[in-house]
Amino acid sequence: EAGVAQSPRYKIIEKRQSVAFWCNPISGHATLYWYQQILGQGPKLLIQFQNNGVVDDSQLPKDRFSAERLKGVDSTLKIQPAKLEDSAVYLCASSLSGWGYEQYFGPGTRLTVT
Amino acid sequence: GQQVMQIPQYQHVQEGEDFTTYCNSSTTLSNIQWYKQRPGGHPVFLIQLVKSGEVKKQKRLTFQFGEAKKNSSLHITATQTTDVGTYFCAGRDSGGGADGLTFGKGTHLIIQP
């Protein structure tokens, strides 16, 4: 079974530039999550999708971050404009359906904002 | 909002010694999950606990969920070098509201051969 795919793996941008991350979850998983993991900390949930609808985006900085999950499969997370404090690893995870199921994480995208 | 705290932040042990990490939530949890993240890797699911007072074992790992469903622990017996990594607990507030899990900051396990 293929795992969660993410791209790119690494990205370096200057502050005020924009960046986009892509995630392809495990086939058949209805729930998709985007997390931000700052060095030395635990993953922080940014947004959760159930199929193509948003379940929880309470911690998403909506003035600069946006995410979509078209057709309930792939998802993209965008940052525009980026700030220095956005430097982190962005993890995508998927689960069969909702919080009661184990989450499978992708390898992550390491973003450095200079 | 909900807070999940883990202690200790770092734990150095000699190979063969036992290791325990503790997780405490500011609110009652509906469930708690444990994940392991190897250096440079991504979190990997270990287990989920749902019932009050639940205890589950996986070989040398023992997981407990407190009676009040506000705390949990992970105990590793006779650590091996393969146990190196950061162990995270993640819980969901049983009071409803946000559907997602809140992760603790993790306990970094360092093993000296």
XYZ file of N, CA and C in Angstrom, chain B residues 2-64:
189
model
N -7.369 23.742 24.559
C -6.803 22.517 25.118
C -5.286 22.547 25.068
N -4.648 22.069 26.146
C -3.195 21.955 26.194
C -2.817 20.534 26.573
N -1.795 20.021 25.906
C -1.275 18.691 26.204
C 0.200 18.844 26.537
N 0.566 18.437 27.743
C 1.927 18.602 28.206
C 2.599 17.260 28.391
N 3.862 17.175 28.012
C 4.616 15.949 28.160
C 5.862 16.213 28.989
N 6.179 15.268 29.836
C 7.421 15.314 30.594
C 8.030 13.918 30.655
N 9.367 13.840 30.690
C 10.286 14.967 30.546
C 10.434 15.381 29.081
N 11.114 16.490 28.844
C 11.342 16.913 27.468
C 12.452 16.067 26.841
N 13.467 15.752 27.644
C 14.569 14.911 27.194
C 14.816 13.826 28.246
N 15.209 12.646 27.796
C 15.550 11.570 28.705
C 16.744 10.811 28.132
N 17.833 10.808 28.921
C 19.017 10.043 28.552
C 19.013 8.766 29.370
N 19.165 7.629 28.731
C 19.239 6.357 29.440
C 20.371 5.533 28.865
N 20.853 4.604 29.681
C 21.802 3.611 29.192
C 20.987 2.509 28.521
N 21.537 1.927 27.490
C 20.846 0.824 26.831
C 20.551 -0.281 27.856
N 19.326 -0.743 27.833
C 18.919 -1.763 28.793
C 18.114 -1.200 29.963
N 18.195 0.103 30.180
C 17.402 0.729 31.242
C 15.975 0.950 30.761
N 15.094 1.174 31.723
C 13.703 1.453 31.382
C 13.506 2.948 31.131
N 12.393 3.274 30.457
C 12.081 4.659 30.112
C 10.576 4.884 30.245
N 10.223 6.035 30.798
C 8.799 6.382 30.901
C 8.595 7.845 30.522
N 7.558 8.097 29.741
C 7.161 9.460 29.422
C 5.708 9.650 29.832
N 5.393 10.854 30.305
C 4.076 11.147 30.845
C 3.399 12.251 30.044
N 2.113 12.119 29.900
C 1.325 13.057 29.107
C 0.140 13.526 29.950
N -0.056 14.837 30.040
C -1.151 15.396 30.827
C -1.922 16.417 30.015
N -3.240 16.274 30.052
C -4.108 17.186 29.314
C -4.835 18.123 30.269
N -5.076 19.336 29.792
C -5.817 20.307 30.606
C -7.319 20.003 30.581
N -7.749 19.152 29.655
C -9.163 18.799 29.558
C -9.308 17.284 29.470
N -10.501 16.796 29.698
C -10.780 15.370 29.561
C -10.730 14.989 28.089
N -10.114 13.863 27.826
C -9.911 13.432 26.445
C -10.892 12.343 26.050
N -11.281 12.343 24.787
C -12.101 11.243 24.271
C -11.206 10.064 23.897
N -9.994 10.338 23.481
C -9.035 9.295 23.153
C -7.635 9.885 23.186
N -6.645 9.034 23.219
C -5.273 9.494 23.135
C -4.511 8.551 22.219
N -3.664 9.136 21.396
C -2.827 8.356 20.499
C -1.366 8.654 20.813
N -0.515 7.665 20.569
C 0.926 7.835 20.737
C 1.611 7.622 19.392
N 2.585 8.479 19.137
C 3.356 8.414 17.909
C 4.843 8.444 18.238
N 5.640 7.841 17.338
C 7.097 7.885 17.466
C 7.662 8.544 16.222
N 8.613 9.452 16.440
C 9.255 10.122 15.317
C 10.764 9.920 15.434
N 11.326 9.217 14.472
C 12.770 9.025 14.455
C 13.434 10.315 13.981
N 14.702 10.529 14.349
C 15.397 11.745 13.883
C 15.337 11.860 12.364
N 14.861 13.004 11.881
C 14.761 13.235 10.444
C 13.562 12.584 9.792
N 12.736 11.902 10.581
C 11.594 11.196 10.008
C 10.279 11.864 10.325
N 9.191 11.152 10.037
C 7.872 11.669 10.308
C 7.205 10.835 11.401
N 6.191 11.376 12.060
C 5.531 10.616 13.129
C 4.916 9.322 12.604
N 5.073 8.259 13.384
C 4.499 6.961 13.050
C 3.614 6.522 14.205
N 2.406 6.136 13.874
C 1.413 5.742 14.880
C 1.879 4.512 15.641
N 1.713 4.572 16.980
C 2.014 3.406 17.817
C 0.728 2.743 18.313
N -0.156 3.559 18.922
C -1.330 2.968 19.558
C -2.376 4.033 19.857
N -3.606 3.583 20.067
C -4.683 4.463 20.505
C -5.328 3.878 21.755
N -5.597 4.727 22.740
C -6.306 4.346 23.953
C -7.610 5.126 24.005
N -8.685 4.443 24.386
C -10.011 5.072 24.377
C -10.710 4.976 25.728
N -10.537 3.863 26.415
C -11.291 3.619 27.648
C -10.537 4.104 28.888
N -11.306 4.573 29.856
C -10.748 4.997 31.142
C -9.993 3.835 31.779
N -8.735 4.100 32.225
C -7.948 3.073 32.889
C -7.373 2.012 31.968
N -7.486 2.205 30.679
C -7.038 1.201 29.716
C -5.529 1.025 29.754
N -5.090 -0.219 29.629
C -3.675 -0.560 29.545
C -3.480 -1.453 28.328
N -2.517 -1.071 27.484
C -2.209 -1.896 26.309
C -0.712 -2.134 26.252
N -0.335 -3.305 25.762
C 1.079 -3.648 25.661
C 1.432 -4.012 24.228
N 2.619 -3.578 23.824
C 3.195 -3.964 22.540
C 4.625 -4.368 22.828
N 4.872 -5.647 22.944
C 6.207 -6.155 23.248
C 6.772 -5.442 24.473
N 7.796 -4.631 24.341
C 8.416 -3.975 25.490
C 7.738 -2.649 25.854
N 6.723 -2.243 25.108
C 6.045 -0.968 25.353
C 4.724 -1.198 26.077
N 4.482 -0.403 27.129
C 3.225 -0.457 27.865
C 2.615 0.939 27.895
N 1.355 1.022 27.487
C 0.646 2.296 27.413
C -0.511 2.264 28.417
N -0.692 3.396 29.113
C -1.789 3.497 30.077
C -2.577 4.775 29.835
